[in-house]
Tab-separated table of N, CA and C in Angstrom:
chain	number	residue	atom	x	y	z
P	298	GLY	N	49.744	82.323	166.783
P	298	GLY	CA	50.237	83.656	166.864
P	298	GLY	C	50.882	84.074	165.571
P	299	ALA	N	51.042	85.350	165.408
P	299	ALA	CA	51.668	85.887	164.203
P	299	ALA	C	53.181	85.716	164.293
P	300	ARG	N	53.783	85.383	163.183
P	300	ARG	CA	55.237	85.271	163.116
P	300	ARG	C	55.790	86.628	162.725
P	301	MET	N	56.759	87.094	163.465
P	301	MET	CA	57.339	88.404	163.209
P	301	MET	C	58.589	88.252	162.339
P	302	ASN	N	58.867	89.276	161.569
P	302	ASN	CA	60.072	89.360	160.750
P	302	ASN	C	60.183	88.282	159.683
P	303	GLN	N	59.088	87.683	159.301
P	303	GLN	CA	59.114	86.712	158.214
P	303	GLN	C	58.176	87.205	157.120
P	304	PRO	N	58.645	87.137	155.878
P	304	PRO	CA	57.797	87.650	154.792
P	304	PRO	C	56.559	86.778	154.596
P	305	ASP	N	55.445	87.441	154.259
P	305	ASP	CA	54.221	86.718	153.958
P	305	ASP	C	54.235	86.181	152.536
P	306	LEU	N	55.019	86.814	151.700
P	306	LEU	CA	55.032	86.453	150.293
P	306	LEU	C	56.457	86.499	149.781
P	307	LEU	N	56.843	85.462	149.086
P	307	LEU	CA	58.153	85.405	148.467
P	307	LEU	C	57.930	85.351	146.963
P	308	VAL	N	58.528	86.283	146.255
P	308	VAL	CA	58.365	86.363	144.808
P	308	VAL	C	59.709	86.069	144.160
P	309	ARG	N	59.679	85.173	143.175
P	309	ARG	CA	60.880	84.866	142.408
P	309	ARG	C	60.615	85.290	140.974
P	310	LEU	N	61.416	86.223	140.489
P	310	LEU	CA	61.247	86.743	139.146
P	310	LEU	C	62.279	86.100	138.231
P	311	VAL	N	61.799	85.462	137.181
P	311	VAL	CA	62.676	84.847	136.201
P	311	VAL	C	62.354	85.455	134.844
P	312	VAL	N	63.384	85.938	134.173
P	312	VAL	CA	63.204	86.511	132.850
P	312	VAL	C	63.371	85.387	131.837
P	313	ALA	N	62.346	85.182	131.020
P	313	ALA	CA	62.364	84.101	130.046
P	313	ALA	C	62.642	84.652	128.654
P	314	PRO	N	63.586	84.046	127.965
P	314	PRO	CA	63.845	84.484	126.593
P	314	PRO	C	62.710	84.057	125.669
P	315	THR	N	62.529	84.770	124.598
P	315	THR	CA	61.569	84.379	123.576
P	315	THR	C	62.372	83.803	122.424
P	316	LEU	N	62.225	82.505	122.219
P	316	LEU	CA	63.063	81.820	121.243
P	316	LEU	C	62.258	81.251	120.083
P	317	GLY	N	61.039	81.679	119.925
P	317	GLY	CA	60.219	81.180	118.829
P	317	GLY	C	59.253	80.113	119.301
P	318	PRO	N	58.724	79.340	118.358
P	318	PRO	CA	57.739	78.310	118.710
P	318	PRO	C	58.326	77.249	119.643
P	319	ARG	N	57.445	76.570	120.363
P	319	ARG	CA	57.838	75.541	121.322
P	319	ARG	C	58.769	74.503	120.699
P	320	GLU	N	58.475	74.079	119.480
P	320	GLU	CA	59.288	73.050	118.820
P	320	GLU	C	60.727	73.527	118.615
P	321	VAL	N	60.894	74.802	118.257
P	321	VAL	CA	62.225	75.369	118.060
P	321	VAL	C	62.973	75.405	119.389
P	322	LEU	N	62.287	75.841	120.431
P	322	LEU	CA	62.892	75.893	121.756
P	322	LEU	C	63.329	74.499	122.207
P	323	LEU	N	62.459	73.505	122.054
P	323	LEU	CA	62.813	72.145	122.471
P	323	LEU	C	63.994	71.619	121.675
P	324	GLN	N	64.057	71.938	120.391
P	324	GLN	CA	65.189	71.509	119.569
P	324	GLN	C	66.487	72.137	120.104
P	325	GLN	N	66.434	73.401	120.478
P	325	GLN	CA	67.604	74.070	121.029
P	325	GLN	C	67.985	73.487	122.383
P	326	LEU	N	66.979	73.179	123.224
P	326	LEU	CA	67.253	72.589	124.524
P	326	LEU	C	67.910	71.214	124.373
P	327	ARG	N	67.373	70.407	123.463
P	327	ARG	CA	67.934	69.061	123.249
P	327	ARG	C	69.336	69.124	122.664
P	328	GLY	N	69.634	70.200	121.947
P	328	GLY	CA	70.918	70.306	121.268
P	328	GLY	C	72.048	70.828	122.125
P	329	THR	N	71.805	71.087	123.395
P	329	THR	CA	72.871	71.628	124.242
P	329	THR	C	73.070	70.776	125.486
P	330	SER	N	74.310	70.696	125.912
P	330	SER	CA	74.607	70.028	127.180
P	330	SER	C	75.116	71.061	128.191
P	331	ASN	N	75.121	72.314	127.789
P	331	ASN	CA	75.570	73.409	128.638
P	331	ASN	C	74.490	73.703	129.681
P	332	THR	N	74.768	73.412	130.935
P	332	THR	CA	73.802	73.579	132.016
P	332	THR	C	73.351	75.031	132.158
P	333	GLU	N	74.270	75.961	132.037
P	333	GLU	CA	73.902	77.372	132.158
P	333	GLU	C	72.927	77.777	131.053
P	334	LEU	N	73.166	77.306	129.840
P	334	LEU	CA	72.280	77.618	128.726
P	334	LEU	C	70.913	76.975	128.929
P	335	LEU	N	70.890	75.727	129.422
P	335	LEU	CA	69.618	75.059	129.725
P	335	LEU	C	68.829	75.853	130.762
P	336	ASN	N	69.524	76.287	131.817
P	336	ASN	CA	68.862	77.057	132.872
P	336	ASN	C	68.359	78.399	132.360
P	337	PHE	N	69.060	78.985	131.391
P	337	PHE	CA	68.636	80.259	130.811
P	337	PHE	C	67.404	80.080	129.929
P	338	MET	N	67.382	79.005	129.129
P	338	MET	CA	66.308	78.817	128.156
P	338	MET	C	65.044	78.180	128.751
P	339	SER	N	65.180	77.395	129.798
P	339	SER	CA	64.045	76.663	130.361
P	339	SER	C	62.872	77.530	130.810
P	340	PRO	N	63.095	78.729	131.374
P	340	PRO	CA	61.941	79.544	131.772
P	340	PRO	C	61.000	79.898	130.626
P	341	ALA	N	61.453	79.756	129.386
P	341	ALA	CA	60.578	80.029	128.250
P	341	ALA	C	59.412	79.049	128.209
P	342	LEU	N	59.517	77.940	128.937
P	342	LEU	CA	58.436	76.947	129.005
P	342	LEU	C	57.582	77.106	130.265
P	343	ALA	N	57.812	78.175	131.017
P	343	ALA	CA	57.087	78.369	132.279
P	343	ALA	C	55.574	78.420	132.076
P	344	ARG	N	55.131	79.035	130.995
P	344	ARG	CA	53.687	79.131	130.753
P	344	ARG	C	53.072	77.732	130.643
P	345	ASP	N	53.772	76.814	129.975
P	345	ASP	CA	53.269	75.449	129.853
P	345	ASP	C	53.144	74.787	131.227
P	346	ALA	N	54.136	75.026	132.095
P	346	ALA	CA	54.097	74.443	133.439
P	346	ALA	C	52.948	75.029	134.254
P	347	VAL	N	52.755	76.341	134.159
P	347	VAL	CA	51.657	76.997	134.880
P	347	VAL	C	50.313	76.458	134.397
P	348	GLU	N	50.166	76.302	133.090
P	348	GLU	CA	48.913	75.778	132.535
P	348	GLU	C	48.681	74.327	132.950
P	349	LEU	N	49.746	73.525	133.008
P	349	LEU	CA	49.622	72.135	133.453
P	349	LEU	C	49.069	72.071	134.875
P	350	VAL	N	49.630	72.884	135.756
P	350	VAL	CA	49.176	72.907	137.148
P	350	VAL	C	47.740	73.434	137.225
P	351	ALA	N	47.444	74.493	136.499
P	351	ALA	CA	46.107	75.108	136.553
P	351	ALA	C	45.010	74.171	136.058
P	352	ARG	N	45.342	73.220	135.200
P	352	ARG	CA	44.345	72.282	134.654
P	352	ARG	C	43.947	71.191	135.642
P	353	GLN	N	44.589	71.112	136.773
P	353	GLN	CA	44.323	70.021	137.709
P	353	GLN	C	42.972	70.222	138.407
P	354	PRO	N	42.344	69.102	138.789
P	354	PRO	CA	41.046	69.208	139.465
P	354	PRO	C	41.194	69.839	140.855
P	355	PRO	N	40.079	70.303	141.426
P	355	PRO	CA	40.121	71.010	142.715
P	355	PRO	C	40.805	70.235	143.842
P	356	ASN	N	40.612	68.919	143.902
P	356	ASN	CA	41.242	68.158	144.990
P	356	ASN	C	42.762	68.194	144.882
P	357	VAL	N	43.289	68.137	143.674
P	357	VAL	CA	44.732	68.175	143.461
P	357	VAL	C	45.270	69.574	143.761
P	358	LEU	N	44.556	70.609	143.326
P	358	LEU	CA	44.971	71.986	143.625
P	358	LEU	C	44.966	72.247	145.135
P	359	ALA	N	43.984	71.710	145.838
P	359	ALA	CA	43.922	71.874	147.298
P	359	ALA	C	45.108	71.188	147.963
P	360	ALA	N	45.468	70.001	147.486
P	360	ALA	CA	46.629	69.292	148.037
P	360	ALA	C	47.909	70.087	147.761
P	361	MET	N	47.995	70.707	146.603
P	361	MET	CA	49.163	71.531	146.283
P	361	MET	C	49.277	72.709	147.243
P	362	ARG	N	48.156	73.388	147.491
P	362	ARG	CA	48.181	74.523	148.430
P	362	ARG	C	48.587	74.058	149.828
P	363	LEU	N	48.035	72.941	150.266
P	363	LEU	CA	48.350	72.432	151.600
P	363	LEU	C	49.830	72.052	151.711
P	364	MET	N	50.368	71.395	150.699
P	364	MET	CA	51.779	70.996	150.742
P	364	MET	C	52.706	72.215	150.682
P	365	ARG	N	52.345	73.219	149.882
P	365	ARG	CA	53.171	74.442	149.856
P	365	ARG	C	53.157	75.113	151.229
P	366	TRP	N	51.998	75.145	151.874
P	366	TRP	CA	51.904	75.724	153.227
P	366	TRP	C	52.746	74.901	154.195
P	367	TRP	N	52.626	73.579	154.122
P	367	TRP	CA	53.366	72.682	155.017
P	367	TRP	C	54.862	72.945	154.913
P	368	VAL	N	55.362	73.114	153.694
P	368	VAL	CA	56.791	73.359	153.491
P	368	VAL	C	57.219	74.632	154.226
P	369	THR	N	56.368	75.663	154.209
P	369	THR	CA	56.728	76.920	154.882
P	369	THR	C	56.756	76.779	156.402
P	370	GLN	N	56.091	75.759	156.924
P	370	GLN	CA	56.017	75.572	158.375
P	370	GLN	C	57.165	74.728	158.932
P	371	GLN	N	57.978	74.150	158.049
P	371	GLN	CA	59.062	73.277	158.483
P	371	GLN	C	60.350	74.071	158.682
P	372	ALA	N	61.191	73.579	159.593
P	372	ALA	CA	62.500	74.189	159.832
P	372	ALA	C	63.531	73.426	158.990
P	373	TRP	N	63.674	73.832	157.740
P	373	TRP	CA	64.614	73.174	156.835
P	373	TRP	C	66.029	73.631	157.164
P	374	PRO	N	67.014	72.736	157.056
P	374	PRO	CA	68.383	73.123	157.413
P	374	PRO	C	68.978	74.192	156.488
P	375	SER	N	68.483	74.260	155.246
P	375	SER	CA	68.986	75.259	154.304
P	375	SER	C	67.957	75.449	153.196
P	376	ALA	N	68.167	76.488	152.407
P	376	ALA	CA	67.267	76.723	151.274
P	376	ALA	C	67.363	75.575	150.274
P	377	GLN	N	68.544	75.000	150.125
P	377	GLN	CA	68.730	73.892	149.199
P	377	GLN	C	67.997	72.627	149.646
P	378	ALA	N	67.764	72.483	150.940
P	378	ALA	CA	67.067	71.302	151.465
P	378	ALA	C	65.550	71.434	151.389
P	379	THR	N	65.067	72.642	151.114
P	379	THR	CA	63.633	72.886	151.022
P	379	THR	C	63.112	72.366	149.688
P	380	PRO	N	62.080	71.514	149.715
P	380	PRO	CA	61.558	70.992	148.442
P	380	PRO	C	61.004	72.108	147.566
P	381	PRO	N	61.393	72.134	146.297
P	381	PRO	CA	60.859	73.159	145.393
P	381	PRO	C	59.359	72.967	145.185
P	382	PRO	N	58.606	74.057	145.122
P	382	PRO	CA	57.152	73.935	144.950
P	382	PRO	C	56.753	73.131	143.707
P	383	TYR	N	57.454	73.308	142.593
P	383	TYR	CA	57.081	72.597	141.363
P	383	TYR	C	57.289	71.087	141.524
P	384	LEU	N	58.354	70.690	142.219
P	384	LEU	CA	58.567	69.262	142.477
P	384	LEU	C	57.407	68.701	143.289
P	385	LEU	N	57.008	69.420	144.333
P	385	LEU	CA	55.871	68.967	145.142
P	385	LEU	C	54.597	68.876	144.314
P	386	GLU	N	54.363	69.861	143.457
P	386	GLU	CA	53.171	69.835	142.608
P	386	GLU	C	53.177	68.614	141.691
P	387	LEU	N	54.347	68.300	141.129
P	387	LEU	CA	54.442	67.123	140.256
P	387	LEU	C	54.237	65.834	141.040
P	388	LEU	N	54.777	65.774	142.248
P	388	LEU	CA	54.579	64.576	143.071
P	388	LEU	C	53.114	64.408	143.452
P	389	ILE	N	52.422	65.502	143.695
P	389	ILE	CA	50.986	65.434	143.999
P	389	ILE	C	50.213	64.954	142.772
P	390	MET	N	50.550	65.488	141.595
P	390	MET	CA	49.882	65.023	140.372
P	390	MET	C	50.122	63.533	140.168
P	391	ASN	N	51.338	63.089	140.423
P	391	ASN	CA	51.637	61.666	140.291
P	391	ASN	C	50.828	60.844	141.292
P	392	SER	N	50.660	61.363	142.500
P	392	SER	CA	49.878	60.668	143.531
P	392	SER	C	48.401	60.582	143.160
P	393	ALA	N	47.953	61.499	142.323
P	393	ALA	CA	46.539	61.526	141.925
P	393	ALA	C	46.248	60.612	140.734
P	394	LEU	N	47.299	60.067	140.118
P	394	LEU	CA	47.106	59.206	138.947
P	394	LEU	C	46.525	57.850	139.343
P	395	VAL	N	45.608	57.379	138.538
P	395	VAL	CA	45.008	56.052	138.726
P	395	VAL	C	44.934	55.361	137.362
P	396	PRO	N	44.903	54.021	137.352
P	396	PRO	CA	44.746	53.314	136.071
P	396	PRO	C	43.431	53.707	135.403
P	397	THR	N	43.445	53.726	134.081
P	397	THR	CA	42.246	54.094	133.337
P	397	THR	C	41.971	53.081	132.240
P	398	ALA	N	40.727	52.952	131.901
P	398	ALA	CA	40.318	52.113	130.773
P	398	ALA	C	39.695	53.009	129.716
P	399	SER	N	40.323	54.169	129.485
P	399	SER	CA	39.745	55.174	128.588
P	399	SER	C	39.743	54.737	127.133
P	400	GLY	N	40.637	53.826	126.797
P	400	GLY	CA	40.734	53.417	125.410
P	400	GLY	C	41.571	54.362	124.573
P	401	LYS	N	42.087	55.455	125.179
P	401	LYS	CA	42.940	56.382	124.433
P	401	LYS	C	44.294	55.711	124.214
P	402	PRO	N	44.789	55.727	122.974
P	402	PRO	CA	46.070	55.079	122.704
P	402	PRO	C	47.189	55.679	123.547
P	403	GLY	N	47.964	54.828	124.199
P	403	GLY	CA	49.116	55.267	124.978
P	403	GLY	C	48.787	55.856	126.331
P	404	GLN	N	47.520	56.028	126.676
P	404	GLN	CA	47.177	56.603	127.971
P	404	GLN	C	46.694	55.492	128.887
P	405	HIS	N	47.462	55.237	129.944
P	405	HIS	CA	47.171	54.139	130.849
P	405	HIS	C	46.755	54.623	132.236
P	406	ARG	N	47.072	55.903	132.541
P	406	ARG	CA	46.722	56.454	133.849
P	406	ARG	C	46.193	57.869	133.655
P	407	CYS	N	45.281	58.269	134.535
P	407	CYS	CA	44.750	59.633	134.469
P	407	CYS	C	44.578	60.163	135.886
P	408	ILE	N	44.413	61.481	136.000
P	408	ILE	CA	44.220	62.128	137.296
P	408	ILE	C	42.837	61.781	137.824
P	409	ASP	N	42.784	61.380	139.087
P	409	ASP	CA	41.519	61.058	139.755
P	409	ASP	C	41.049	62.304	140.500
P	410	GLY	N	39.960	62.881	140.044
P	410	GLY	CA	39.420	64.082	140.669
P	410	GLY	C	38.638	63.820	141.936
P	411	SER	N	38.558	62.542	142.356
P	411	SER	CA	37.767	62.236	143.550
P	411	SER	C	38.617	61.795	144.739
P	412	LYS	N	39.927	61.670	144.557
P	412	LYS	CA	40.770	61.274	145.688
P	412	LYS	C	40.697	62.343	146.761
P	413	GLY	N	40.650	61.910	148.004
P	413	GLY	CA	40.558	62.837	149.119
P	413	GLY	C	41.870	63.551	149.391
P	414	LEU	N	41.764	64.694	150.045
P	414	LEU	CA	42.923	65.511	150.366
P	414	LEU	C	43.935	64.734	151.207
P	415	ALA	N	43.470	64.044	152.239
P	415	ALA	CA	44.373	63.287	153.114
P	415	ALA	C	45.093	62.186	152.332
P	416	GLU	N	44.369	61.523	151.443
P	416	GLU	CA	44.969	60.455	150.635
P	416	GLU	C	46.060	61.007	149.715
P	417	LEU	N	45.793	62.145	149.089
P	417	LEU	CA	46.780	62.763	148.202
P	417	LEU	C	48.027	63.218	148.967
P	418	VAL	N	47.822	63.845	150.122
P	418	VAL	CA	48.951	64.331	150.911
P	418	VAL	C	49.773	63.150	151.430
P	419	GLU	N	49.121	62.114	151.905
P	419	GLU	CA	49.845	60.943	152.400
P	419	GLU	C	50.662	60.288	151.281
P	420	ALA	N	50.059	60.132	150.113
P	420	ALA	CA	50.771	59.531	148.980
P	420	ALA	C	51.943	60.411	148.539
P	421	THR	N	51.764	61.725	148.611
P	421	THR	CA	52.840	62.647	148.232
P	421	THR	C	53.987	62.569	149.231
P	422	LEU	N	53.667	62.516	150.512
P	422	LEU	CA	54.720	62.381	151.523
P	422	LEU	C	55.449	61.048	151.372
P	423	ASP	N	54.723	59.986	151.001
P	423	ASP	CA	55.357	58.695	150.714
P	423	ASP	C	56.316	58.829	149.533
P	424	SER	N	55.902	59.584	148.497
P	424	SER	CA	56.777	59.816	147.339
P	424	SER	C	58.027	60.585	147.753
P	425	CYS	N	57.872	61.550	148.647
P	425	CYS	CA	59.026	62.304	149.142
P	425	CYS	C	59.996	61.367	149.874
P	426	ALA	N	59.459	60.461	150.663
P	426	ALA	CA	60.296	59.503	151.401
P	426	ALA	C	61.022	58.561	150.445
P	427	ARG	N	60.390	58.249	149.308
P	427	ARG	CA	60.975	57.341	148.318
P	427	ARG	C	61.702	58.093	147.208
P	428	LEU	N	61.900	59.388	147.369
P	428	LEU	CA	62.472	60.211	146.309
P	428	LEU	C	63.780	59.647	145.745
P	429	PRO	N	64.708	59.173	146.563
P	429	PRO	CA	65.969	58.679	145.983
P	429	PRO	C	65.790	57.564	144.945
P	430	GLU	N	64.703	56.808	145.036
P	430	GLU	CA	64.485	55.715	144.084
P	430	GLU	C	63.436	56.048	143.017
P	431	LEU	N	62.913	57.273	143.038
P	431	LEU	CA	61.839	57.648	142.120
P	431	LEU	C	62.348	57.769	140.685
P	432	HIS	N	61.550	57.269	139.745
P	432	HIS	CA	61.859	57.315	138.307
P	432	HIS	C	60.546	57.640	137.600
P	433	LEU	N	60.297	58.924	137.389
P	433	LEU	CA	59.000	59.384	136.899
P	433	LEU	C	59.141	60.056	135.540
P	434	LEU	N	58.572	59.406	134.498
P	434	LEU	CA	58.661	59.907	133.124
P	434	LEU	C	57.327	60.404	132.586
P	435	TRP	N	56.224	60.161	133.281
P	435	TRP	CA	54.877	60.558	132.862
P	435	TRP	C	54.355	59.750	131.677
P	436	GLU	N	55.024	58.671	131.342
P	436	GLU	CA	54.601	57.835	130.218
P	436	GLU	C	53.222	57.240	130.502
P	437	GLY	N	52.351	57.310	129.514
P	437	GLY	CA	51.019	56.742	129.638
P	437	GLY	C	50.043	57.583	130.433
P	438	THR	N	50.396	58.837	130.722
P	438	THR	CA	49.508	59.692	131.519
P	438	THR	C	48.826	60.765	130.675
P	439	GLY	N	49.371	61.044	129.510
P	439	GLY	CA	48.846	62.131	128.697
P	439	GLY	C	49.247	63.500	129.225
P	440	MET	N	50.091	63.545	130.249
P	440	MET	CA	50.493	64.822	130.849
P	440	MET	C	51.739	65.415	130.197
P	441	ALA	N	52.665	64.567	129.763
P	441	ALA	CA	53.899	65.069	129.156
P	441	ALA	C	53.589	65.644	127.781
P	442	LEU	N	54.231	66.750	127.475
P	442	LEU	CA	54.029	67.415	126.189
P	442	LEU	C	55.005	66.901	125.130
P	443	PHE	N	55.572	65.724	125.372
P	443	PHE	CA	56.558	65.135	124.468
P	443	PHE	C	56.534	63.619	124.672
P	444	PRO	N	56.985	62.866	123.664
P	444	PRO	CA	57.062	61.412	123.843
P	444	PRO	C	58.278	61.036	124.698
P	445	PRO	N	58.235	59.892	125.376
P	445	PRO	CA	59.370	59.475	126.212
P	445	PRO	C	60.689	59.378	125.450
P	446	SER	N	60.631	59.155	124.157
P	446	SER	CA	61.852	59.036	123.352
P	446	SER	C	62.645	60.344	123.306
P	447	GLU	N	62.024	61.474	123.659
P	447	GLU	CA	62.721	62.763	123.646
P	447	GLU	C	63.561	63.000	124.905
P	448	VAL	N	63.435	62.128	125.899
P	448	VAL	CA	64.241	62.269	127.114
P	448	VAL	C	65.605	61.643	126.838
P	449	SER	N	66.662	62.403	127.080
P	449	SER	CA	68.016	61.936	126.759
P	449	SER	C	68.442	60.784	127.660
P	450	ALA	N	69.356	59.970	127.141
P	450	ALA	CA	69.903	58.845	127.911
P	450	ALA	C	70.609	59.353	129.160
P	451	THR	N	71.259	60.507	129.048
P	451	THR	CA	71.944	61.100	130.207
P	451	THR	C	70.948	61.403	131.319
P	452	LEU	N	69.824	61.993	130.957
P	452	LEU	CA	68.792	62.314	131.954
P	452	LEU	C	68.190	61.032	132.523
P	453	LEU	N	67.943	60.052	131.661
P	453	LEU	CA	67.348	58.786	132.111
P	453	LEU	C	68.233	58.052	133.113
P	454	SER	N	69.528	58.314	133.092
P	454	SER	CA	70.439	57.627	134.010
P	454	SER	C	70.503	58.295	135.384
P	455	GLN	N	69.882	59.454	135.532
P	455	GLN	CA	69.934	60.178	136.800
P	455	GLN	C	68.987	59.564	137.829
P	456	LYS	N	69.400	59.624	139.101
P	456	LYS	CA	68.554	59.180	140.206
P	456	LYS	C	68.660	60.218	141.305
P	457	PRO	N	67.575	60.644	141.852
P	457	PRO	CA	66.197	60.366	141.445
P	457	PRO	C	65.893	61.067	140.124
P	458	LEU	N	64.804	60.660	139.503
P	458	LEU	CA	64.407	61.255	138.234
P	458	LEU	C	62.926	61.597	138.255
P	459	VAL	N	62.640	62.870	138.122
P	459	VAL	CA	61.277	63.361	137.920
P	459	VAL	C	61.371	64.303	136.717
P	460	VAL	N	61.107	63.755	135.537
P	460	VAL	CA	61.207	64.553	134.318
P	460	VAL	C	60.099	65.605	134.323
P	461	ASP	N	60.481	66.817	133.972
P	461	ASP	CA	59.501	67.889	133.856
P	461	ASP	C	58.569	67.534	132.698
P	462	PRO	N	57.246	67.439	132.934
P	462	PRO	CA	56.346	67.041	131.853
P	462	PRO	C	56.227	68.053	130.716
P	463	VAL	N	56.781	69.253	130.880
P	463	VAL	CA	56.764	70.231	129.793
P	463	VAL	C	58.150	70.411	129.163
P	464	ASN	N	59.196	69.841	129.769
P	464	ASN	CA	60.552	70.020	129.265
P	464	ASN	C	61.324	68.711	129.421
P	465	PRO	N	61.557	67.989	128.321
P	465	PRO	CA	62.214	66.687	128.413
P	465	PRO	C	63.700	66.776	128.753
P	466	CYS	N	64.226	67.961	128.934
P	466	CYS	CA	65.650	68.149	129.235
P	466	CYS	C	65.922	68.439	130.706
P	467	ILE	N	64.865	68.482	131.525
P	467	ILE	CA	65.021	68.890	132.920
P	467	ILE	C	64.561	67.780	133.874
P	468	ASN	N	65.428	67.476	134.843
P	468	ASN	CA	65.072	66.600	135.949
P	468	ASN	C	64.718	67.512	137.118
P	469	VAL	N	63.451	67.557	137.482
P	469	VAL	CA	62.990	68.454	138.542
P	469	VAL	C	63.482	67.999	139.905
P	470	ALA	N	63.748	66.707	140.044
P	470	ALA	CA	64.247	66.179	141.320
P	470	ALA	C	65.702	66.565	141.500
């Protein structure tokens, strides 16, 4: 049946500053410990995050759509308890990673475009259950737009840790 009085679409508008080239922005992000400033500047990398998600194979995109739908069907105790869509997308991408023998230097895992939808969703739900112990840096995947050395010691000490593959200053978890 149709659900009454619930929006079909939720839009979140974030205004992103233009701070110059990506390298300049990352230098500014790394140079601040001010959380408000980090939150203000981070949307400038939104295009990179959108492109990262858009590059995923059809099976991964389908799992992302299914998980986003699933989240809307749950009775979460609060908005803060609802998993953010980007976190779910990153967990799905992580679930799609498999060892590779590509021979590319530093790349040890890659996205498997043949994993089934059920397998991806099950692995993602397992990651959600293990979230408190998760430590995800994207090292060896070719997905992060920065080397692991750019992640600060402060961020590395956080638990759980799911580093944003486009922003080494943000823990998405």
